[in-house]
Amino acid sequence: MLNNHNKVKSVFICLMLIMSGLLLAACSQKDDENQHKTAIKEVLGHLFTGPDERFMDLLWNPKYRTVLNNKEENPELDKYLAEIYGPYMTDSYLHPFLSTIGAHYPTFAYDNGYKLSLNNITINQSENNSTLYTFTAEVGYQKNGEEEKTANVEGEVIFSSKVEGKIEGFQYINENGLSDKLRTSN
């Protein structure tokens, strides 16, 4: 009788350990998903709010640029980008992000007198790839106190499989003509 009791006890303990492991894994996956969604929201918030006067000054003011070994450098801009985007992007992706899309909308808005606001974001994780997320951002744009107009910007974000919680790819899929609208000065 005592032997049967020990077997039942052992089976119960094993089942509890397995269930605890599954619960812990599910919670951990949910934490990763929440961390990734937070990173996407922060990056989109920086891109579509403003324009950020400090960023524009560092980007375009020649006093911050130096040429070293025939290569232009901007240590102040690098420092600022590391502060703003560094917590969310891999080190190797910061500069490609800026040169491809990071300055795109803020520059158009700044050059033509538009104010940008991020009104709403929908983020979904891919069912087939845990590092891939899609987003739709409702971006407001307004000029000279006129009524705010909106455009939906859709894109994809890829998180690194090597650096936990860091973005290593970001692309727009459909921006519904927002860049064209921001390029107009009238």
Short mmCIF file of C-alpha atoms in Angstrom, two decimals:
data_model
loop_
_atom_site.label_atom_id
_atom_site.label_comp_id
_atom_site.label_asym_id
_atom_site.label_seq_id
_atom_site.Cartn_x
_atom_site.Cartn_y
_atom_site.Cartn_z
CA MET A 1 0.00 0.00 0.00
CA LEU A 2 2.80 2.38 0.88
CA ASN A 3 4.49 1.62 -2.45
CA ASN A 4 1.33 2.61 -4.38
CA HIS A 5 1.10 5.83 -2.38
CA ASN A 6 4.71 6.71 -3.31
CA LYS A 7 4.00 6.05 -7.01
CA VAL A 8 0.95 8.31 -6.95
CA LYS A 9 2.93 10.96 -5.14
CA SER A 10 5.78 10.74 -7.69
CA VAL A 11 3.38 10.95 -10.64
CA PHE A 12 1.65 13.95 -9.06
CA ILE A 13 4.96 15.75 -8.50
CA CYS A 14 6.07 15.04 -12.08
CA LEU A 15 2.79 16.36 -13.47
CA MET A 16 3.06 19.50 -11.34
CA LEU A 17 6.63 20.11 -12.54
CA ILE A 18 5.59 19.68 -16.18
CA MET A 19 2.61 22.01 -15.76
CA SER A 20 4.78 24.58 -13.99
CA GLY A 21 7.30 24.43 -16.82
CA LEU A 22 4.60 24.92 -19.44
CA LEU A 23 3.10 27.82 -17.52
CA LEU A 24 6.51 29.44 -17.11
CA ALA A 25 7.25 29.03 -20.83
CA ALA A 26 3.90 30.56 -21.77
CA CYS A 27 4.47 33.53 -19.45
CA SER A 28 7.99 34.01 -20.81
CA GLN A 29 6.71 34.03 -24.40
CA LYS A 30 4.03 36.57 -23.45
CA ASP A 31 6.70 38.75 -21.79
CA ASP A 32 8.79 38.66 -24.98
CA GLU A 33 5.74 39.59 -27.05
CA ASN A 34 4.93 42.50 -24.73
CA GLN A 35 8.56 43.67 -24.78
CA HIS A 36 8.57 43.55 -28.59
CA LYS A 37 5.29 45.44 -28.87
CA THR A 38 6.58 48.11 -26.47
CA ALA A 39 9.72 48.52 -28.60
CA ILE A 40 7.64 48.92 -31.78
CA LYS A 41 5.39 51.51 -30.10
CA GLU A 42 8.39 53.51 -28.87
CA VAL A 43 10.10 53.54 -32.28
CA LEU A 44 6.88 54.52 -34.08
CA GLY A 45 6.26 57.17 -31.44
CA HIS A 46 9.64 58.76 -32.17
CA LEU A 47 9.14 58.55 -35.94
CA PHE A 48 5.63 59.95 -36.03
CA THR A 49 5.58 62.59 -33.30
CA GLY A 50 7.02 66.01 -33.88
CA PRO A 51 9.10 66.80 -35.80
CA ASP A 52 11.82 66.43 -33.18
CA GLU A 53 13.68 69.77 -33.39
CA ARG A 54 16.80 68.39 -31.69
CA PHE A 55 17.01 65.48 -34.12
CA MET A 56 16.59 67.80 -37.12
CA ASP A 57 19.28 70.16 -35.85
CA LEU A 58 21.74 67.33 -35.26
CA LEU A 59 20.93 65.80 -38.63
CA TRP A 60 21.26 68.92 -40.80
CA ASN A 61 23.37 71.49 -38.94
CA PRO A 62 26.95 71.35 -40.30
CA LYS A 63 28.43 72.44 -36.96
CA TYR A 64 27.91 68.90 -35.65
CA ARG A 65 29.71 67.21 -38.55
CA THR A 66 33.40 66.49 -38.81
CA VAL A 67 35.43 64.79 -41.51
CA LEU A 68 37.89 62.19 -40.34
CA ASN A 69 39.91 60.15 -42.86
CA ASN A 70 37.65 61.33 -45.70
CA LYS A 71 34.60 60.10 -43.80
CA GLU A 72 31.92 62.39 -42.42
CA GLU A 73 31.06 61.77 -38.79
CA ASN A 74 28.48 63.22 -36.46
CA PRO A 75 29.21 62.05 -32.90
CA GLU A 76 26.41 64.18 -31.40
CA LEU A 77 23.85 62.60 -33.74
CA ASP A 78 25.24 59.14 -33.01
CA LYS A 79 24.89 59.77 -29.28
CA TYR A 80 21.34 61.07 -29.68
CA LEU A 81 20.31 58.08 -31.82
CA ALA A 82 21.78 55.72 -29.25
CA GLU A 83 19.70 57.41 -26.54
CA ILE A 84 16.46 57.43 -28.56
CA TYR A 85 16.62 54.19 -30.54
CA GLY A 86 19.46 52.27 -28.85
CA PRO A 87 17.26 50.57 -26.27
CA TYR A 88 15.14 49.09 -29.08
CA MET A 89 17.56 48.32 -31.93
CA THR A 90 20.67 46.25 -32.41
CA ASP A 91 23.86 48.29 -32.59
CA SER A 92 24.44 47.13 -36.15
CA TYR A 93 20.98 48.31 -37.28
CA LEU A 94 20.98 51.89 -35.90
CA HIS A 95 22.77 53.53 -38.84
CA PRO A 96 21.05 51.52 -41.60
CA PHE A 97 17.72 52.42 -39.98
CA LEU A 98 18.56 56.13 -40.03
CA SER A 99 19.87 56.09 -43.59
CA THR A 100 16.93 54.14 -45.00
CA ILE A 101 13.77 55.17 -43.14
CA GLY A 102 14.56 56.73 -39.76
CA ALA A 103 14.82 60.28 -41.10
CA HIS A 104 12.30 59.91 -43.94
CA TYR A 105 9.03 61.20 -42.45
CA PRO A 106 10.53 63.56 -39.85
CA THR A 107 12.55 65.32 -42.57
CA PHE A 108 9.61 65.71 -44.97
CA ALA A 109 7.43 67.03 -42.14
CA TYR A 110 10.11 69.43 -40.90
CA ASP A 111 10.98 70.77 -44.36
CA ASN A 112 7.36 71.53 -45.24
CA GLY A 113 5.97 72.73 -41.92
CA TYR A 114 3.90 69.71 -40.90
CA LYS A 115 3.35 68.41 -37.39
CA LEU A 116 3.06 64.66 -36.97
CA SER A 117 1.18 62.73 -34.31
CA LEU A 118 0.84 59.02 -33.71
CA ASN A 119 -2.85 58.46 -33.04
CA ASN A 120 -3.23 54.69 -32.90
CA ILE A 121 -1.17 51.53 -33.40
CA THR A 122 -2.19 47.94 -34.08
CA ILE A 123 0.58 45.35 -33.72
CA ASN A 124 0.38 41.63 -34.51
CA GLN A 125 2.95 38.90 -34.10
CA SER A 126 3.34 36.46 -36.99
CA GLU A 127 1.95 33.00 -36.32
CA ASN A 128 4.78 31.43 -38.35
CA ASN A 129 7.75 33.51 -37.18
CA SER A 130 8.01 34.65 -33.56
CA THR A 131 10.50 37.41 -34.47
CA LEU A 132 8.26 39.02 -37.13
CA TYR A 133 5.60 41.59 -36.30
CA THR A 134 3.31 43.65 -38.51
CA PHE A 135 1.91 47.02 -37.57
CA THR A 136 -0.59 49.59 -38.73
CA ALA A 137 -0.01 53.09 -37.41
CA GLU A 138 -2.59 55.83 -37.79
CA VAL A 139 -0.49 58.94 -38.32
CA GLY A 140 -1.93 62.42 -38.05
CA TYR A 141 -0.40 65.27 -40.04
CA GLN A 142 -1.30 68.91 -39.74
CA LYS A 143 -0.02 72.18 -41.14
CA ASN A 144 -0.53 75.76 -39.92
CA GLY A 145 -3.38 74.94 -37.57
CA GLU A 146 -5.46 73.33 -40.33
CA GLU A 147 -7.62 70.34 -39.54
CA GLU A 148 -5.56 67.22 -38.90
CA LYS A 149 -5.61 64.58 -41.64
CA THR A 150 -4.59 60.97 -41.15
CA ALA A 151 -2.90 58.20 -43.08
CA ASN A 152 -2.41 54.57 -42.16
CA VAL A 153 1.17 53.38 -42.39
CA GLU A 154 1.65 49.62 -42.50
CA GLY A 155 4.93 47.85 -41.98
CA GLU A 156 6.94 44.96 -40.63
CA VAL A 157 9.46 44.73 -37.83
CA ILE A 158 11.94 41.91 -37.39
CA PHE A 159 13.49 41.23 -34.00
CA SER A 160 16.93 39.76 -33.61
CA SER A 161 17.15 36.10 -32.72
CA LYS A 162 20.59 36.79 -31.19
CA VAL A 163 20.09 40.03 -29.24
CA GLU A 164 17.02 39.68 -27.05
CA GLY A 165 14.32 42.31 -27.52
CA LYS A 166 16.19 44.31 -30.18
CA ILE A 167 14.94 45.24 -33.65
CA GLU A 168 17.16 44.24 -36.57
CA GLY A 169 14.84 45.11 -39.46
CA PHE A 170 12.08 47.62 -40.10
CA GLN A 171 10.23 48.31 -43.32
CA TYR A 172 7.14 50.06 -44.56
CA ILE A 173 4.80 47.94 -46.67
CA ASN A 174 2.14 50.54 -47.45
CA GLU A 175 2.18 54.15 -46.35
CA ASN A 176 -0.91 55.27 -48.26
CA GLY A 177 0.79 58.27 -49.85
CA LEU A 178 1.91 59.89 -46.58
CA SER A 179 5.40 60.78 -47.82
CA ASP A 180 3.93 62.42 -50.94
CA LYS A 181 1.53 64.46 -48.80
CA LEU A 182 4.35 65.58 -46.49
CA ARG A 183 6.48 66.65 -49.45
CA THR A 184 3.94 69.29 -50.48
CA SER A 185 4.64 72.74 -49.15
CA ASN A 186 1.23 74.26 -49.90
#
